[in-house]
Coordinates of C-alpha atoms (C1' of nucleotides) in Angstrom, one line a residue:
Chain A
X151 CA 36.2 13.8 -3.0
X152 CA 37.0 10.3 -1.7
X153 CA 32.8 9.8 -1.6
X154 CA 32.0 6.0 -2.2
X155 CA 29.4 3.7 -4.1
X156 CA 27.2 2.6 -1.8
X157 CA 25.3 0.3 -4.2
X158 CA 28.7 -2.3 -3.9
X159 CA 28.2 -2.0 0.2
X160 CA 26.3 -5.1 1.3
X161 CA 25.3 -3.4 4.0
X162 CA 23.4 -1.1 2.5
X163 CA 21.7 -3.8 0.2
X164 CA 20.6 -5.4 2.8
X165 CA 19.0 -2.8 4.2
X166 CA 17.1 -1.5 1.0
X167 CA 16.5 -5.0 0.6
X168 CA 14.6 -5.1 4.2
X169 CA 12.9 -1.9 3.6
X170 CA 11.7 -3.2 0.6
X171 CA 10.1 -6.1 2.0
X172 CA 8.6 -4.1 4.9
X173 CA 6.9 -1.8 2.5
X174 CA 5.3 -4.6 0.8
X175 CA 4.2 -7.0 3.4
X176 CA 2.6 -3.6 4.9
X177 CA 0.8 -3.3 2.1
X178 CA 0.2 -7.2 0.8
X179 CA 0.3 -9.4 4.2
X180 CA -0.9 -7.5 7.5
X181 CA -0.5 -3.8 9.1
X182 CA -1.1 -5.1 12.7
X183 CA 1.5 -8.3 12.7
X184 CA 5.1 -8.0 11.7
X185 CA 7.4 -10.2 10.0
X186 CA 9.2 -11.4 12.6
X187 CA 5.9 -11.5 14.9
X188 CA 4.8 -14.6 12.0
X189 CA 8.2 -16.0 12.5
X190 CA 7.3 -16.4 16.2
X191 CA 4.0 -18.0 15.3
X192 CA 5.2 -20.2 13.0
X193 CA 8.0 -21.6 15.5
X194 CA 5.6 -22.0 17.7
X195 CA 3.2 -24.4 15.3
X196 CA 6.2 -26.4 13.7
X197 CA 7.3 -26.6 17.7
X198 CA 4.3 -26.1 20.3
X199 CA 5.7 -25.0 24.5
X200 CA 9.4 -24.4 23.3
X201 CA 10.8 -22.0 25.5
X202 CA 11.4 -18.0 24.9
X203 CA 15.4 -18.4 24.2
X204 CA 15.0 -21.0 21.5
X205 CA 12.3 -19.6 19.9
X206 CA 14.6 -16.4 19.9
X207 CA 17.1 -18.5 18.3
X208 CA 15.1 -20.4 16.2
X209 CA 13.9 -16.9 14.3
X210 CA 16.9 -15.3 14.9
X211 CA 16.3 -12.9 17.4
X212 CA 18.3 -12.0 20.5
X213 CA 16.6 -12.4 24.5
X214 CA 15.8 -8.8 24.6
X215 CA 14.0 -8.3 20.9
X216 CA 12.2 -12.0 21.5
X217 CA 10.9 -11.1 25.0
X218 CA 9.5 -7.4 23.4
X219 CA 7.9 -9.8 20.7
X220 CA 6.8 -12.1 22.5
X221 CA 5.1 -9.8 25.1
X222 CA 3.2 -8.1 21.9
X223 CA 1.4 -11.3 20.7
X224 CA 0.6 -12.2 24.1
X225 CA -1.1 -9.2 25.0
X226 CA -3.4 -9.7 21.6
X227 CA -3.8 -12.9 22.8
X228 CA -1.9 -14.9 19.9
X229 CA 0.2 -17.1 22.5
X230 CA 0.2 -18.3 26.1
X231 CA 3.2 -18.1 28.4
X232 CA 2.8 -20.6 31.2
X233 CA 5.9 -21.4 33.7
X234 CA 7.5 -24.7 32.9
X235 CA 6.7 -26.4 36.6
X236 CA 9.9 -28.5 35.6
X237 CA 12.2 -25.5 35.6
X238 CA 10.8 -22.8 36.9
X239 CA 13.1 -20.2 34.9
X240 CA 11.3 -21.0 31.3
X241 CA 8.2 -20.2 30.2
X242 CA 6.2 -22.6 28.0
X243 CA 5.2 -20.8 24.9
X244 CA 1.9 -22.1 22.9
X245 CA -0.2 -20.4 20.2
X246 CA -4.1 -19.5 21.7
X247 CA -6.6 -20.7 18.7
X248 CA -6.6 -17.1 17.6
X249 CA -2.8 -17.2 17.4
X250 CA -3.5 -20.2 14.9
X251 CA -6.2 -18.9 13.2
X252 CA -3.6 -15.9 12.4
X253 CA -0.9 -17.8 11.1
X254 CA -3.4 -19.8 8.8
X255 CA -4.7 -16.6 7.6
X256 CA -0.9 -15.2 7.2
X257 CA 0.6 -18.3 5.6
X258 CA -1.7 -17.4 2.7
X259 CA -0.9 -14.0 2.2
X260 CA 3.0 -14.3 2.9
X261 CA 3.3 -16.3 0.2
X262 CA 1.1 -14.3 -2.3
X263 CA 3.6 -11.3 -1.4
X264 CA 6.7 -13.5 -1.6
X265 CA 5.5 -14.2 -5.3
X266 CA 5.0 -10.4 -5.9
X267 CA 8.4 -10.0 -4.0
X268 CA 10.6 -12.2 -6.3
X269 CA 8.5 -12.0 -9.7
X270 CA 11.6 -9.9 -11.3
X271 CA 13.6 -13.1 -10.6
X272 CA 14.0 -15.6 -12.9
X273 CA 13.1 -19.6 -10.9
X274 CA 17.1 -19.8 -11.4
X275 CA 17.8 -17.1 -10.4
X276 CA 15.5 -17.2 -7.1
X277 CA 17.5 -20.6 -6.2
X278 CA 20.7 -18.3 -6.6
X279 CA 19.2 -15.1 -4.8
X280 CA 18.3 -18.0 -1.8
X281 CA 21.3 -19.5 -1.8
X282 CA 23.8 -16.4 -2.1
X283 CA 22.4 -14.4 0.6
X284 CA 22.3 -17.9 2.8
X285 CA 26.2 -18.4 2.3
X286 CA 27.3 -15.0 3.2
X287 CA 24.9 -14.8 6.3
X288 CA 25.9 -18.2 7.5
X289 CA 29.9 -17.4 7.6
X290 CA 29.5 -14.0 8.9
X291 CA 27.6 -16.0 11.6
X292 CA 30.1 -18.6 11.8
X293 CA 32.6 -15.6 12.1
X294 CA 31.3 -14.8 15.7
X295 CA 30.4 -17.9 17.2
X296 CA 33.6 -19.4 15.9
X297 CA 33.9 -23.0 16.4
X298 CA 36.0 -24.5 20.0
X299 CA 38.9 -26.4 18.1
X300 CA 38.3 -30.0 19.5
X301 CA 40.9 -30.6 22.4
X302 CA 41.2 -27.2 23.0
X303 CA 44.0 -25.1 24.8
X304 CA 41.2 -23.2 26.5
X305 CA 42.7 -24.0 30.2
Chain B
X3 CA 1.8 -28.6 10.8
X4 CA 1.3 -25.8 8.9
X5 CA 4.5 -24.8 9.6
X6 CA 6.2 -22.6 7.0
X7 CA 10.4 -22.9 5.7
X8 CA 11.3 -19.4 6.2
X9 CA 14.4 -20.3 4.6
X10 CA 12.8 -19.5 1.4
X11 CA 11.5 -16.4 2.6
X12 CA 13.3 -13.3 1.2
X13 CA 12.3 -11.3 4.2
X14 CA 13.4 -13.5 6.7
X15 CA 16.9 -14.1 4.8
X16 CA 17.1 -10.1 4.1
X17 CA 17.0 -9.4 8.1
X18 CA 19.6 -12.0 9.1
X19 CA 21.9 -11.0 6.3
X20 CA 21.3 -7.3 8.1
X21 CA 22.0 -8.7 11.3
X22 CA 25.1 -10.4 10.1
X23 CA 26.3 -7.3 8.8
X24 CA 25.2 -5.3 12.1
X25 CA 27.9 -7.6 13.4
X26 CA 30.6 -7.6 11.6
X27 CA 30.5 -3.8 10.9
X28 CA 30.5 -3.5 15.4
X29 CA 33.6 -5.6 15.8
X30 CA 35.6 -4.3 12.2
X31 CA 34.8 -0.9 11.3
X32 CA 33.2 1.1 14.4
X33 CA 31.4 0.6 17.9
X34 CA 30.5 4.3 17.5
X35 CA 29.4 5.6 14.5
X36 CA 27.0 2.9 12.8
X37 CA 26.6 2.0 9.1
X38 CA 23.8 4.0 8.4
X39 CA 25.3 7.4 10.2
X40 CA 28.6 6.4 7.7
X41 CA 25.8 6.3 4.8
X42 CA 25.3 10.2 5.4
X43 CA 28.7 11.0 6.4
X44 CA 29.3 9.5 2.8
X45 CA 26.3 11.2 1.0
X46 CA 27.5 15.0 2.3
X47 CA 30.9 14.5 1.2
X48 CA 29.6 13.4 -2.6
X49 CA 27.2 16.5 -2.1
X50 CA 28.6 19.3 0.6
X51 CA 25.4 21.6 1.4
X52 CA 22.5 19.1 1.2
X53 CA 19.3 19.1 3.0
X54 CA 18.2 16.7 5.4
X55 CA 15.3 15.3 3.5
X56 CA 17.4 14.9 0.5
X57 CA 20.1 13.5 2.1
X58 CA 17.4 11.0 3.4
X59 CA 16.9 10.1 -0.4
X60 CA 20.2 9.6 -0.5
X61 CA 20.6 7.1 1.3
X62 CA 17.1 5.4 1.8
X63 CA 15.9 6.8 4.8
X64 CA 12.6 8.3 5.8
X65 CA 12.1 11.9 7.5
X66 CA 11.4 11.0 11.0
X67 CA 15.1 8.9 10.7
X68 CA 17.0 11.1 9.2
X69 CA 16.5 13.5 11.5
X70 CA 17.6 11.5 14.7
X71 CA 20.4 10.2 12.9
X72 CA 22.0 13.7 11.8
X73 CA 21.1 15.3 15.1
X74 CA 23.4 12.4 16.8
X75 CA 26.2 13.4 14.1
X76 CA 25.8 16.7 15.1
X77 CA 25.9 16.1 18.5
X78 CA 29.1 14.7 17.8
X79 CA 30.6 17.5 16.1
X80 CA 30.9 15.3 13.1
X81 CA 28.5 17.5 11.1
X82 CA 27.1 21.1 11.0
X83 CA 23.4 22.7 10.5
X84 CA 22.6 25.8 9.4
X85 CA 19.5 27.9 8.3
X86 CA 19.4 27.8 4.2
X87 CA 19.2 32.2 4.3
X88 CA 17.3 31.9 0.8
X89 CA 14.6 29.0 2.5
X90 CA 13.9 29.4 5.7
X91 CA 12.5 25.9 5.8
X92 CA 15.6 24.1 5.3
X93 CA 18.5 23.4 6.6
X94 CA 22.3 23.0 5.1
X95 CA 24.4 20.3 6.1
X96 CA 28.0 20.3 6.1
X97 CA 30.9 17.8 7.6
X98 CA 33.2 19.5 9.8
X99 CA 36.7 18.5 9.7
X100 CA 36.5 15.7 12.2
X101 CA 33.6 14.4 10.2
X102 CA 35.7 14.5 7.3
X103 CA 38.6 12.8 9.3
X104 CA 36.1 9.9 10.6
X105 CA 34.6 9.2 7.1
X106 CA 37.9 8.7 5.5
X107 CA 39.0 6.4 8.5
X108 CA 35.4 4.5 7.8
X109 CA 36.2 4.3 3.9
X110 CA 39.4 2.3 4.4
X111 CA 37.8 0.1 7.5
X112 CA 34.2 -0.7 5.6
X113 CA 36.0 -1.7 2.2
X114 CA 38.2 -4.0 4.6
X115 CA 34.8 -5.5 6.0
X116 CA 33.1 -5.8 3.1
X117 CA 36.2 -7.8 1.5
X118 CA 35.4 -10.1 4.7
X119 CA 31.9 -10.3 4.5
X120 CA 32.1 -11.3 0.7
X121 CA 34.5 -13.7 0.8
X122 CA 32.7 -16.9 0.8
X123 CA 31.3 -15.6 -2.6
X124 CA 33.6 -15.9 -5.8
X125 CA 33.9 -12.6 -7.9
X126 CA 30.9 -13.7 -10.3
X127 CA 28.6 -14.5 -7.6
X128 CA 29.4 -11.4 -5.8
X129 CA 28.6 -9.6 -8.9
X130 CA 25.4 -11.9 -9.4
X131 CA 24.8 -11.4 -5.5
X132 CA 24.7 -7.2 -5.9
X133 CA 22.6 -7.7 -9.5
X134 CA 19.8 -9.7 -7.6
X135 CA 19.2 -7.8 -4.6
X136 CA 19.4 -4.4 -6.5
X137 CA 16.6 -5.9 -8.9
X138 CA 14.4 -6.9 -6.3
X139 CA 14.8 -4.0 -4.4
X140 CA 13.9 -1.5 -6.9
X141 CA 11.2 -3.6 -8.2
X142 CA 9.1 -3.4 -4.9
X143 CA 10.0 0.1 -4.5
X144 CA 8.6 0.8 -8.3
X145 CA 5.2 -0.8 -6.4
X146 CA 5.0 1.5 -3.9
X147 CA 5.9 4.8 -6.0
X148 CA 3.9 4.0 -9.0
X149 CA 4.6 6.1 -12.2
X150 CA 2.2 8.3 -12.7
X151 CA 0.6 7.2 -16.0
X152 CA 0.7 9.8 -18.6
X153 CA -2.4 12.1 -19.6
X154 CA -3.4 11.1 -16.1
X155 CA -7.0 10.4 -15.4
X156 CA -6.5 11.8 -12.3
X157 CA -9.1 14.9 -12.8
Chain C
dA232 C1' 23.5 -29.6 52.2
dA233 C1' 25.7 -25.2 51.1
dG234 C1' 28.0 -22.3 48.0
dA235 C1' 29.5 -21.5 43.1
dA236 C1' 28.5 -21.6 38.3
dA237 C1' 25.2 -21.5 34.8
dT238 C1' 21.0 -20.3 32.7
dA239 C1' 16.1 -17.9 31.6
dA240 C1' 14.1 -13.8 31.8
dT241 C1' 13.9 -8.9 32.7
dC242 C1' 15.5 -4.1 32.7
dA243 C1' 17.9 0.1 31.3
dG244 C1' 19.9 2.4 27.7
dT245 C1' 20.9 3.4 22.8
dG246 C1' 19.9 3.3 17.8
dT247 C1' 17.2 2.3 13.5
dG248 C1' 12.8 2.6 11.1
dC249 C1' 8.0 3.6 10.1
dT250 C1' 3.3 6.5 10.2
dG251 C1' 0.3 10.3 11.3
dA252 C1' -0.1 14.9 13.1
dT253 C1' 1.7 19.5 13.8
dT254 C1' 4.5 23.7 13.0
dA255 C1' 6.9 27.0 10.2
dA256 C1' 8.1 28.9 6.0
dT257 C1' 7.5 29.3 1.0
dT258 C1' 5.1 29.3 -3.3
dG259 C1' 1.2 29.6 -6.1
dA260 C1' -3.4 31.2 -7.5
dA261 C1' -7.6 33.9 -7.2
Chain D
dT228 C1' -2.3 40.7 -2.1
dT229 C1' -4.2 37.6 0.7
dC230 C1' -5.4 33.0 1.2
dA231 C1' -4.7 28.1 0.0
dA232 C1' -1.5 24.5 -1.1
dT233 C1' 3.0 22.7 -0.7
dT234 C1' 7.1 21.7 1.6
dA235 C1' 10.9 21.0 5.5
dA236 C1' 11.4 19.8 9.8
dT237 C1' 9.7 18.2 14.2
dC238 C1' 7.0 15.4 17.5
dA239 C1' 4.4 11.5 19.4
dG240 C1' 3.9 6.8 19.2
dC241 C1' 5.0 2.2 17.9
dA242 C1' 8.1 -1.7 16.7
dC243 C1' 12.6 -4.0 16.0
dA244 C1' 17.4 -4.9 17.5
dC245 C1' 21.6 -4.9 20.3
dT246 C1' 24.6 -4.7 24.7
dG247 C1' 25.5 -4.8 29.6
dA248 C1' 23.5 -5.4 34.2
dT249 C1' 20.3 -7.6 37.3
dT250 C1' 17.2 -11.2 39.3
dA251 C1' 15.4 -15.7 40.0
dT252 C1' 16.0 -20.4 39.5
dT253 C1' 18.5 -24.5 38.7
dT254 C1' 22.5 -27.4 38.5
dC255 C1' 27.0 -28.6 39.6
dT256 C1' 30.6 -29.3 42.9
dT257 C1' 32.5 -30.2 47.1

DNA sequence: AAGAAATAATCAGTGTGCTGATTAATTGAA
DNA sequence: TTCAATTAATCAGCACACTGATTATTTCTT
């Protein structure tokens, strides 16, 4: 019987946590375009023609799961790729008017269901919820990419 | 610049704190079995004899899921289906020995991990930090399975 | 200028996660 | 008791997410 809690696994919060939020923004924000698909967008209207890596890393998404992304709300014709004809390895990323006419129409409704999401949260406790989840991605982050010591014994 | 602050969005924060996990559980607890195949590994040694949709409930995960994820563990020897004799429908699930062996490796591993993964939290905010996300979490999933309202007008 | 190193994107392979449709078995009701 | 409803599992299809390998292009070095 050595069976454990899973409720203290972080892990596994997180993932309910996700689930959670899938379920509703199904239901409250859009069956067609994902979460991370308005994450694109909305890299791509704070920071029209970046490239397909950094908008990976701006939203947090790795070459593979960005290019599959990407290649989605291009075929719906929410973005245009175009080579860069300075380095012909990038393409230039940019939002088609549709594209901005749905993250308009998005921005609304994510934060309607980001109201519904937290409304068991108290305002304080929000700032907390934000702020504790923030911290203990951020070092798990810093865990991996650790940082070169300056003057380092690499060679 | 419509451009949103996904910071502040708890669906953007709850997939890089997944992601962050992801990572830390590949490089301290397993490259092989993942957190989610532990979560059932866990779940049938609570409950020897369980059914795969109820183990699903278990531990948060839909039919179609479930079912890829314990025919991997099976295919891995690590767990056993058979034919419930008085439901036809059903099957029992059961850890072998080796599956018992690699949960009880897991257990000591993932409570190392988690130690990790929590450490830039103090013990209250790591108590506040499970409080939050359980509250949120089964508030939204109270939206999607709605209580039936007694003396239903459902006729 | 030529070759080596680095970089952006793609591809192959695996795993999680969801919905809607189907199949097989059981249960419930006329 | 037979037929309808329910239920457990599977299947098809889509989307996210990661790693390792490959390809094309650029940049750096000599």
């Amino acid at each position: 019987m050595a069976a454990v809690d899973l409720s203290t696994h972080p892990g596994h919060l997180a993932r309910r946590l996700q689930q959670a939020h899938y379920l509703l923004w199904n239901t409250m924000v859009s069956e067609e375009i994902t979460s991370p698909q308005f994450a694109v967008l909305n890299a791509l209207v704070a920071e029209p023609g970046l490239d397909q890596r950094t908008v990976g890393e701006r939203v947090g998404l790795d070459r593979s799961t960005i290019a599959e992304v990407i290649s989605r709300l291009s075929r719906r014709g929410l973005l245009d790729k175009v080579r860069d004809p300075q380095d012909g390895r990038r393409f230039l990323l940019r939002l088609t008017d549709e594209g901005m006419r749905t993250h308009r129409k998005l921005t609304v409704r994510t934060a309607r269901m980001n109201q519904v999401f937290l409304a068991p949260l108290s305002a304080e406790e929000q700032a907390m919820f934000f702020d504790l989840i923030q911290r203990v991605s951020d070092a798990a982050e810093g865990l991996r990419n650790p940082v070169e010591p300056l003057a380092s014994s690499k060679a």
